[in-house]
Coordinates of C-alpha atoms and ligand atoms in Angstrom, one line a residue:
M1 CA 22.1 -22.6 -56.6
S2 CA 24.7 -22.4 -59.5
F3 CA 27.9 -22.2 -57.1
N4 CA 29.9 -25.1 -57.0
T5 CA 33.2 -24.3 -55.5
Q6 CA 34.8 -27.3 -53.8
H7 CA 32.9 -27.8 -50.7
A8 CA 34.2 -31.4 -50.4
A9 CA 37.7 -30.2 -50.3
S10 CA 37.2 -27.9 -47.3
Y11 CA 39.0 -28.4 -44.0
Y12 CA 35.7 -28.1 -42.2
A13 CA 33.8 -30.6 -44.2
A14 CA 36.8 -33.0 -43.7
T15 CA 37.0 -32.6 -40.0
A16 CA 33.1 -32.0 -39.1
R17 CA 32.1 -33.8 -35.9
D18 CA 28.4 -34.4 -36.8
A19 CA 27.8 -34.8 -40.6
A20 CA 24.6 -37.2 -40.1
P21 CA 22.2 -36.4 -42.7
Y22 CA 18.7 -35.2 -42.6
P23 CA 16.0 -36.7 -44.9
S24 CA 14.9 -35.0 -47.9
L25 CA 11.3 -33.8 -48.0
D26 CA 8.8 -36.4 -49.5
G27 CA 5.3 -35.5 -49.2
E28 CA 3.2 -32.6 -47.6
L29 CA 3.6 -30.8 -44.3
T30 CA 2.0 -27.9 -42.5
A31 CA 4.0 -25.6 -39.9
D32 CA 3.6 -22.3 -38.5
V33 CA 6.8 -21.1 -40.3
C34 CA 8.8 -22.4 -43.0
V35 CA 12.5 -21.5 -43.3
V36 CA 14.2 -21.9 -46.5
G37 CA 18.1 -22.1 -46.1
G38 CA 20.2 -24.3 -43.7
G39 CA 23.0 -21.8 -43.1
L40 CA 23.4 -19.6 -39.8
T41 CA 20.5 -17.5 -40.7
G42 CA 18.0 -20.3 -41.4
V43 CA 19.2 -22.6 -38.7
N44 CA 19.2 -20.1 -35.8
T45 CA 15.8 -18.5 -37.0
A46 CA 14.2 -22.1 -36.8
L47 CA 16.0 -22.6 -33.4
E48 CA 14.9 -19.3 -32.0
L49 CA 11.2 -20.0 -33.2
A50 CA 11.2 -23.4 -31.8
E51 CA 12.4 -22.0 -28.4
R52 CA 9.4 -19.6 -28.8
G53 CA 7.2 -22.5 -29.1
L54 CA 6.4 -22.2 -32.8
S55 CA 6.2 -25.4 -35.1
V56 CA 9.0 -25.0 -37.9
V57 CA 10.1 -26.8 -41.0
L58 CA 13.4 -26.0 -42.5
L59 CA 14.3 -26.6 -46.2
E60 CA 17.9 -26.8 -47.2
G61 CA 18.7 -27.3 -51.0
R62 CA 22.1 -29.0 -50.5
R63 CA 23.3 -29.8 -46.8
I64 CA 23.2 -27.8 -43.6
G65 CA 26.0 -25.3 -43.5
W66 CA 26.8 -26.1 -47.3
G67 CA 26.9 -22.2 -48.0
A68 CA 29.1 -19.6 -46.7
S69 CA 28.2 -20.7 -43.1
G70 CA 30.1 -24.0 -43.5
R71 CA 33.1 -22.5 -45.5
N72 CA 33.9 -19.1 -43.7
G73 CA 37.2 -18.0 -42.0
G74 CA 35.6 -19.0 -38.7
Q75 CA 36.4 -15.5 -37.2
L76 CA 33.8 -14.4 -34.9
I77 CA 34.2 -10.7 -34.8
R78 CA 32.2 -8.1 -33.0
G79 CA 30.5 -5.3 -35.1
I80 CA 28.2 -5.4 -38.0
G81 CA 31.2 -5.2 -40.3
H82 CA 30.8 -1.7 -41.4
D83 CA 30.9 1.6 -39.6
V84 CA 27.3 2.2 -38.7
S85 CA 27.6 5.9 -37.8
G86 CA 26.8 7.0 -41.2
F87 CA 23.4 5.6 -40.9
A88 CA 22.3 8.1 -38.3
R89 CA 20.1 9.8 -41.0
Y90 CA 18.0 6.8 -41.4
V91 CA 18.0 5.5 -37.8
G92 CA 18.9 8.4 -35.6
Q93 CA 21.5 8.6 -32.9
D94 CA 19.8 6.1 -30.7
G95 CA 19.6 3.7 -33.8
V96 CA 23.4 4.0 -34.3
R97 CA 23.7 3.0 -30.6
Y98 CA 21.7 0.0 -31.0
L99 CA 23.4 -1.1 -34.0
K100 CA 26.8 -0.9 -32.2
Q101 CA 25.5 -2.5 -29.2
A102 CA 24.0 -5.3 -31.4
G103 CA 27.5 -5.8 -33.1
I104 CA 28.6 -6.6 -29.4
D105 CA 25.7 -8.4 -28.0
S106 CA 25.7 -10.7 -31.1
V107 CA 28.8 -12.2 -30.3
A108 CA 27.6 -12.8 -26.6
L109 CA 24.5 -14.5 -28.2
V110 CA 26.8 -16.9 -30.2
A111 CA 28.6 -17.9 -27.1
E112 CA 25.4 -18.5 -25.0
R113 CA 24.2 -20.6 -27.8
I114 CA 27.3 -22.6 -27.8
A115 CA 27.2 -22.9 -24.0
R116 CA 23.6 -23.8 -23.7
Y117 CA 23.4 -26.7 -26.3
G118 CA 27.0 -27.8 -25.5
I119 CA 28.2 -27.3 -29.1
A120 CA 31.8 -28.5 -29.5
C121 CA 33.4 -26.2 -32.1
D122 CA 36.8 -25.3 -31.2
L123 CA 35.9 -21.7 -29.7
R124 CA 38.8 -19.6 -28.8
W125 CA 38.9 -16.2 -27.7
G126 CA 41.4 -13.4 -28.9
F127 CA 41.3 -11.3 -32.1
C128 CA 43.8 -8.8 -33.5
E129 CA 42.9 -6.4 -36.2
L130 CA 46.0 -5.5 -38.3
A131 CA 46.7 -2.1 -39.7
N132 CA 48.3 -2.0 -43.2
T133 CA 49.4 1.8 -42.8
P134 CA 50.2 4.0 -40.1
A135 CA 46.9 6.2 -40.7
Q136 CA 45.0 2.8 -40.1
F137 CA 46.7 2.2 -36.9
A138 CA 45.9 5.8 -35.7
A139 CA 42.4 5.2 -36.4
F140 CA 42.3 2.2 -34.1
K141 CA 42.6 4.5 -31.3
D142 CA 39.3 6.0 -32.0
E143 CA 37.8 2.6 -32.4
Q144 CA 39.2 1.6 -29.0
D145 CA 37.6 4.8 -27.4
D146 CA 34.3 4.2 -29.1
L147 CA 34.3 0.6 -27.5
A148 CA 35.1 2.1 -24.2
A149 CA 32.2 4.6 -24.5
L150 CA 29.9 1.5 -25.3
G151 CA 30.9 0.1 -21.9
Y152 CA 32.8 -2.8 -23.8
R153 CA 33.6 -5.1 -21.0
H154 CA 36.5 -7.2 -22.7
A155 CA 40.0 -6.2 -22.7
T156 CA 41.3 -4.3 -25.9
R157 CA 45.0 -3.2 -26.3
L158 CA 46.9 -1.2 -28.9
V159 CA 50.1 -2.9 -30.2
G160 CA 52.7 -1.0 -32.1
A161 CA 54.7 -2.5 -34.8
G162 CA 57.4 -3.0 -32.5
Q163 CA 55.6 -5.4 -30.4
L164 CA 53.5 -7.0 -32.8
N165 CA 55.7 -10.1 -32.8
E166 CA 53.9 -11.0 -29.6
I167 CA 50.7 -11.4 -31.7
V168 CA 52.0 -12.5 -35.3
A169 CA 55.2 -13.3 -36.8
S170 CA 54.9 -11.1 -39.8
D171 CA 56.6 -7.7 -40.9
Q172 CA 53.6 -6.6 -42.9
Y173 CA 51.9 -4.4 -40.5
A174 CA 51.8 -0.9 -38.9
G175 CA 50.3 -2.2 -35.7
G176 CA 47.3 -4.0 -34.4
L177 CA 44.2 -3.7 -32.0
V178 CA 43.6 -6.6 -29.9
D179 CA 40.1 -7.5 -28.7
M180 CA 39.8 -10.4 -26.2
G181 CA 35.9 -10.3 -26.8
S182 CA 36.0 -11.8 -30.3
G183 CA 37.7 -15.1 -31.4
H184 CA 37.6 -18.0 -33.7
L185 CA 35.6 -21.2 -34.0
H186 CA 35.0 -24.2 -36.6
P187 CA 32.0 -22.7 -38.3
L188 CA 30.5 -25.9 -39.8
D189 CA 30.5 -27.6 -36.5
L190 CA 28.7 -24.5 -34.9
V191 CA 26.0 -24.6 -37.7
Q192 CA 25.6 -28.4 -37.6
G193 CA 25.6 -28.2 -33.8
E194 CA 22.8 -25.4 -33.9
A195 CA 20.8 -27.5 -36.3
R196 CA 21.1 -30.6 -34.0
A197 CA 19.8 -28.5 -31.4
A198 CA 16.9 -27.1 -33.5
H199 CA 16.2 -30.8 -34.3
G200 CA 16.1 -31.6 -30.7
M201 CA 13.5 -28.6 -30.0
G202 CA 11.2 -30.2 -32.6
V203 CA 12.1 -28.4 -35.8
R204 CA 11.6 -30.7 -38.8
L205 CA 14.8 -30.2 -41.0
F206 CA 15.1 -31.5 -44.6
E207 CA 18.4 -31.6 -46.8
Q208 CA 18.7 -32.1 -50.5
S209 CA 15.3 -30.4 -50.7
P210 CA 15.6 -27.0 -53.0
V211 CA 12.4 -24.9 -53.0
L212 CA 11.7 -24.5 -56.6
R213 CA 8.5 -22.3 -56.2
I214 CA 6.8 -19.9 -53.8
E215 CA 3.0 -19.7 -53.8
H216 CA 2.2 -16.5 -51.9
G217 CA -1.2 -15.8 -49.8
P218 CA -2.1 -15.7 -46.2
T219 CA -0.9 -19.3 -46.2
V220 CA 2.2 -19.6 -48.0
T221 CA 3.2 -22.8 -50.1
L222 CA 6.7 -24.0 -50.9
H223 CA 7.0 -26.5 -53.4
T224 CA 10.0 -28.9 -53.8
A225 CA 10.6 -31.7 -56.2
R226 CA 8.9 -34.2 -54.0
G227 CA 6.8 -32.2 -51.5
K228 CA 5.1 -29.1 -50.4
V229 CA 5.1 -27.3 -47.2
R230 CA 2.1 -25.0 -46.1
A231 CA 2.9 -22.2 -43.6
S232 CA 1.6 -19.0 -42.0
S233 CA 4.9 -17.3 -42.4
L234 CA 8.0 -17.8 -44.7
V235 CA 11.7 -16.9 -43.9
L236 CA 14.3 -16.8 -46.5
G237 CA 17.8 -17.4 -45.4
C238 CA 19.4 -18.0 -48.9
N239 CA 21.7 -15.1 -48.9
A240 CA 24.1 -15.1 -51.9
H241 CA 22.5 -18.4 -53.1
L242 CA 18.8 -17.0 -53.6
D243 CA 19.1 -16.9 -57.5
E244 CA 15.6 -16.5 -59.1
L245 CA 13.6 -17.8 -56.2
E246 CA 12.7 -14.3 -55.1
P247 CA 13.9 -11.9 -57.8
R248 CA 13.0 -8.9 -55.7
L249 CA 15.6 -9.7 -53.1
S250 CA 18.2 -11.4 -55.3
G251 CA 18.8 -8.1 -57.0
K252 CA 19.8 -6.6 -53.8
V253 CA 22.7 -9.1 -53.1
L254 CA 25.7 -9.5 -55.1
P255 CA 27.5 -13.0 -54.8
A256 CA 31.1 -12.6 -54.6
G257 CA 33.8 -15.3 -54.1
S258 CA 36.0 -15.5 -51.4
Y259 CA 38.9 -18.3 -51.1
V260 CA 40.5 -20.1 -48.3
V261 CA 43.4 -22.6 -47.8
A262 CA 44.5 -24.7 -44.9
T263 CA 48.1 -26.0 -44.7
E264 CA 49.5 -29.1 -43.3
P265 CA 49.5 -29.3 -39.5
L266 CA 52.5 -27.2 -38.2
P267 CA 55.0 -28.3 -35.8
E268 CA 53.8 -27.1 -32.4
A269 CA 57.0 -24.8 -32.1
L270 CA 56.3 -23.0 -35.5
A271 CA 52.6 -22.6 -34.8
R272 CA 53.5 -21.0 -31.5
T273 CA 56.1 -18.6 -33.1
L274 CA 53.5 -17.8 -36.0
I275 CA 50.5 -16.7 -33.8
P276 CA 51.8 -16.9 -30.2
Q277 CA 48.7 -16.2 -28.6
N278 CA 46.4 -18.1 -31.1
M279 CA 44.3 -15.2 -32.1
A280 CA 42.3 -14.6 -35.2
L281 CA 43.7 -12.0 -37.5
C282 CA 42.5 -9.8 -40.1
D283 CA 44.1 -6.9 -42.0
Q284 CA 42.2 -3.7 -43.7
K285 CA 42.8 -4.1 -47.3
V286 CA 40.0 -4.1 -49.8
G287 CA 40.1 -7.8 -50.5
L288 CA 41.3 -8.4 -47.0
D289 CA 43.6 -11.2 -45.7
Y290 CA 42.2 -13.3 -42.8
Y291 CA 43.9 -15.9 -41.1
R292 CA 44.1 -18.1 -37.8
L293 CA 45.2 -21.4 -36.6
T294 CA 42.9 -24.4 -36.4
A295 CA 42.5 -26.7 -33.5
D296 CA 45.0 -29.2 -35.2
R297 CA 47.7 -26.3 -35.7
R298 CA 47.1 -25.7 -39.5
L299 CA 47.3 -22.0 -40.8
L300 CA 43.7 -21.5 -42.2
F301 CA 44.2 -18.4 -44.5
G302 CA 41.5 -16.6 -46.4
G303 CA 41.2 -13.6 -48.9
A304 CA 40.2 -12.1 -52.1
C305 CA 36.7 -11.1 -53.3
H306 CA 35.7 -12.0 -56.9
Y307 CA 32.9 -10.6 -58.6
S308 CA 33.3 -12.1 -61.8
G309 CA 31.5 -15.2 -61.1
R310 CA 34.6 -17.3 -62.0
D311 CA 36.7 -18.9 -59.4
P312 CA 40.4 -19.3 -59.7
K313 CA 41.1 -22.7 -61.4
D314 CA 43.5 -23.6 -58.8
I315 CA 42.8 -21.9 -55.4
A316 CA 45.9 -23.2 -53.7
A317 CA 48.2 -21.6 -56.4
Y318 CA 46.1 -18.5 -56.2
M319 CA 46.4 -18.2 -52.6
R320 CA 49.9 -19.2 -51.9
P321 CA 51.6 -16.0 -52.8
K322 CA 49.2 -14.1 -50.2
V323 CA 50.2 -16.5 -47.6
L324 CA 53.8 -16.4 -48.3
K325 CA 53.6 -12.5 -48.4
V326 CA 52.5 -12.4 -44.9
F327 CA 54.6 -15.5 -43.7
P328 CA 57.7 -16.1 -46.0
Q329 CA 58.9 -18.6 -43.5
L330 CA 56.1 -20.9 -44.6
A331 CA 57.7 -21.5 -48.1
N332 CA 58.2 -25.2 -47.6
V333 CA 54.6 -25.7 -46.0
R334 CA 52.1 -27.8 -47.9
I335 CA 48.6 -26.8 -48.5
D336 CA 46.2 -29.7 -47.6
F337 CA 42.8 -28.1 -48.2
Q338 CA 41.6 -25.3 -50.5
W339 CA 38.1 -24.2 -51.1
G340 CA 35.8 -21.0 -51.6
G341 CA 32.5 -19.7 -50.7
M342 CA 30.0 -17.1 -51.8
I343 CA 29.8 -13.7 -49.8
G344 CA 26.3 -11.8 -50.3
I345 CA 27.4 -8.1 -50.8
T346 CA 25.0 -5.2 -50.6
A347 CA 25.3 -2.0 -52.0
N348 CA 25.9 -0.1 -48.6
R349 CA 27.8 -3.2 -47.0
F350 CA 24.7 -3.4 -44.5
P351 CA 22.7 -6.6 -43.9
Q352 CA 19.2 -6.4 -45.2
V353 CA 16.7 -7.8 -42.8
G354 CA 12.8 -7.2 -43.1
R355 CA 9.5 -8.4 -44.7
L356 CA 8.5 -8.1 -48.3
S357 CA 6.1 -5.2 -48.5
Q358 CA 3.9 -7.1 -51.1
H359 CA 3.7 -10.1 -48.8
P360 CA 4.2 -9.2 -45.3
N361 CA 4.3 -12.8 -43.9
V362 CA 7.6 -13.4 -45.9
Y363 CA 10.6 -12.4 -44.0
Y364 CA 14.2 -12.3 -44.9
A365 CA 17.9 -11.7 -43.9
Q366 CA 20.7 -11.4 -46.2
G367 CA 23.8 -9.6 -47.5
Y368 CA 26.1 -9.8 -44.5
S369 CA 28.9 -8.7 -46.9
G370 CA 31.4 -11.1 -45.4
H371 CA 30.9 -10.4 -41.7
G372 CA 28.2 -12.9 -40.6
L373 CA 29.2 -15.3 -38.0
N374 CA 27.7 -13.0 -35.2
V375 CA 25.4 -11.0 -37.3
T376 CA 23.3 -13.9 -38.6
H377 CA 22.5 -14.8 -35.0
W378 CA 21.4 -11.4 -34.1
T379 CA 19.1 -11.1 -37.5
A380 CA 17.7 -14.5 -36.8
K381 CA 16.6 -13.5 -33.1
L382 CA 14.8 -10.3 -34.6
L383 CA 13.0 -12.6 -37.3
A384 CA 11.7 -14.9 -34.6
E385 CA 10.9 -12.0 -32.2
S386 CA 8.9 -10.3 -35.1
I387 CA 7.2 -13.5 -36.1
A388 CA 6.5 -14.8 -32.7
L389 CA 5.4 -11.4 -30.9
G390 CA 4.2 -9.5 -34.1
H391 CA 6.8 -6.7 -33.5
S392 CA 10.5 -6.3 -33.2
H393 CA 12.2 -3.1 -32.4
G394 CA 15.7 -4.2 -33.6
L395 CA 14.0 -5.5 -36.8
D396 CA 12.7 -2.0 -37.4
V397 CA 15.9 -0.3 -36.8
F398 CA 17.8 -2.7 -39.2
S399 CA 15.2 -2.4 -41.8
A400 CA 15.3 1.4 -41.7
V401 CA 18.7 1.4 -43.5
P402 CA 17.8 1.2 -47.3
H403 CA 17.8 -2.0 -49.1
L404 CA 19.2 -0.8 -52.4
T405 CA 19.0 -2.9 -55.5
F406 CA 21.9 -3.1 -57.7
P407 CA 21.5 -1.3 -60.9
G408 CA 21.9 -3.1 -64.3
G409 CA 20.0 -6.3 -63.3
K410 CA 21.7 -9.7 -63.0
A411 CA 23.9 -9.2 -66.0
L412 CA 25.4 -5.8 -65.2
R413 CA 25.5 -5.7 -61.3
S414 CA 28.7 -7.7 -61.2
P415 CA 30.7 -5.9 -63.7
L416 CA 29.6 -2.5 -62.1
L417 CA 30.7 -3.6 -58.7
A418 CA 34.0 -5.0 -60.0
L419 CA 34.6 -1.5 -61.5
G420 CA 33.9 0.0 -58.1
M421 CA 36.2 -2.3 -56.4
L422 CA 39.0 -1.6 -58.8
W423 CA 38.6 2.0 -58.0
Y424 CA 39.0 1.2 -54.3
R425 CA 42.1 -0.9 -54.9
L426 CA 43.6 1.8 -57.2
R427 CA 43.1 4.4 -54.3
E428 CA 44.7 1.9 -51.8
A429 CA 47.8 1.3 -54.1
L430 CA 48.2 5.1 -54.5
G431 CA 48.2 5.4 -50.8
Ligands
FAD501 C1 34.9 -17.7 -47.6 C2 34.1 -16.8 -46.8 C3 34.8 -16.5 -45.7 C4 34.0 -15.7 -44.6 N1 34.7 -15.5 -43.2 C5 33.8 -14.9 -42.4 C6 34.3 -14.8 -41.0 O1 35.6 -15.3 -40.7 N2 33.7 -14.1 -40.4 C7 32.4 -13.8 -40.4 O2 31.7 -13.3 -39.6 N3 31.8 -14.0 -41.6 C8 32.5 -14.6 -42.7 N4 32.0 -14.9 -43.8 C9 30.4 -14.5 -44.0 C10 29.5 -15.5 -43.3 O3 29.9 -16.8 -43.6 C11 28.1 -15.4 -43.8 O4 27.6 -14.0 -43.7 C12 27.0 -16.3 -43.1 O5 27.4 -17.7 -43.2 C13 25.8 -16.1 -44.0 O6 24.9 -17.1 -43.5 P1 23.7 -17.4 -44.2 O7 22.9 -18.5 -43.5 O8 22.8 -16.2 -44.6 O9 23.9 -17.9 -45.8 P2 24.6 -19.2 -46.3 O10 25.4 -19.9 -45.2 O11 25.1 -18.9 -47.7 O12 23.3 -20.0 -46.5 C14 22.3 -20.3 -47.4 C15 21.8 -21.4 -47.7 O13 20.5 -21.4 -48.4 C16 20.3 -22.7 -49.2 N5 19.5 -22.3 -50.2 C17 19.8 -21.4 -51.3 N6 18.6 -21.5 -52.2 C18 17.8 -22.4 -51.5 C19 16.5 -22.9 -52.1 N7 16.0 -22.6 -53.1 N8 16.1 -24.1 -51.4 C20 16.8 -24.5 -50.2 N9 17.7 -24.0 -49.9 C21 18.3 -23.0 -50.5 C22 21.8 -22.8 -49.7 O14 22.1 -24.0 -50.1 C23 22.6 -22.4 -48.5 O15 23.0 -23.4 -47.7 C24 32.8 -15.4 -44.7 C25 32.2 -16.0 -45.9 C26 32.8 -16.6 -47.1 C27 32.3 -17.0 -48.1

């Protein structure tokens, strides 16, 4: 829980619709399941468990959505965030097909949840993946064919550089792939809305209640400063913020900082020329740029991936050149909000979902490597299925992909990864 980048300065925290607090834990409780972490993973696991009739206590160290879930780019994009074809040797061709389908169905699951619980979170459909190079644009054709082969039911469209002004007023790109089955939303409103839904289903939620210690056994006991929870199963949904609570898992995820700014509200005409169809946009660079308009017409622009553990002193000054490179026409526009968040990166960029081999009643999902809005909902469903039914085919597929531990322990894993990323950036720069 060491990370402290300005949450209060985030656009989301300033505009959240439902920030009413939950109490902190004071006393002793029992439940079928205790969930630790009040981000999208934890909240959705709790909600799925409650929907299946289990009693649940959720403990969050700060506030619901305080971590990546309430700070992210808000881009709801299909896929697991990684080309999963390379995992055939672990999961077979059927497993690869399952993972590709899960990348699509997980977006539908978010939309269903929003509709079912009436969550107001500014959901808009439309996303365009942007190619930085002609070779990347050519590869979009394969991606489009792959989607068609899966029976993808949403419109997709390749847009050449000459027509790209219909989508984004920038001359930086070699083309784009439009996907009307992905989109964008206000992520803090989403996770807080889902927490409210879970609360309505009987989940007992506690904020400002960091778990300090886990006592393992057939009944697991979670200790906070002023309370205890006893449960038959435990779910850890702490992602990049897990720290030393469970070192067997924290060594598998590298926390990396990503940074976001939001401008002042743009005049309607300017907003309409900048991103005429109000899509989410994301490029292909290693430390990628991702951006979109908010419901009140601000440009919300994120990027970078810092492994050093040190945030830029002035996030707005750090991000402004990135914004202006894409949109030089915004030179005189004010930045109203700046913040950062922690991404949990894994060595193979694939999320880790499973159970601790030493303690099979301890479940976890973590390491979405920057692509978690949809995937958290899917992993939550798999965890709940597994706990409630004793088995989940999807969990078996996900957990067959190895959960690698970063070499070098806490002190070395960050510099080693920074070196690796430098290598990728160098390759990118050399073309
Ligand atoms: C800047 C940024 C931009 C991103 N943009 C996108 C995007 O546009 N699209 C997308 O799909 N994904 C994006 N992501 C990734 C996505 O936000 C994450 O994958 C997802 O939110 C992870 O959710 P989570 O619940 O697993 O973790 P988190 O949301 O980080 O939640 C973990 C929670 O655990 C709590 N916790 C930790 N330790 C304890 C403890 N001991 N006791 C109690 N509670 C504890 C923390 O306080 C925290 O609230 C982005 C991430 C960042 C940081």
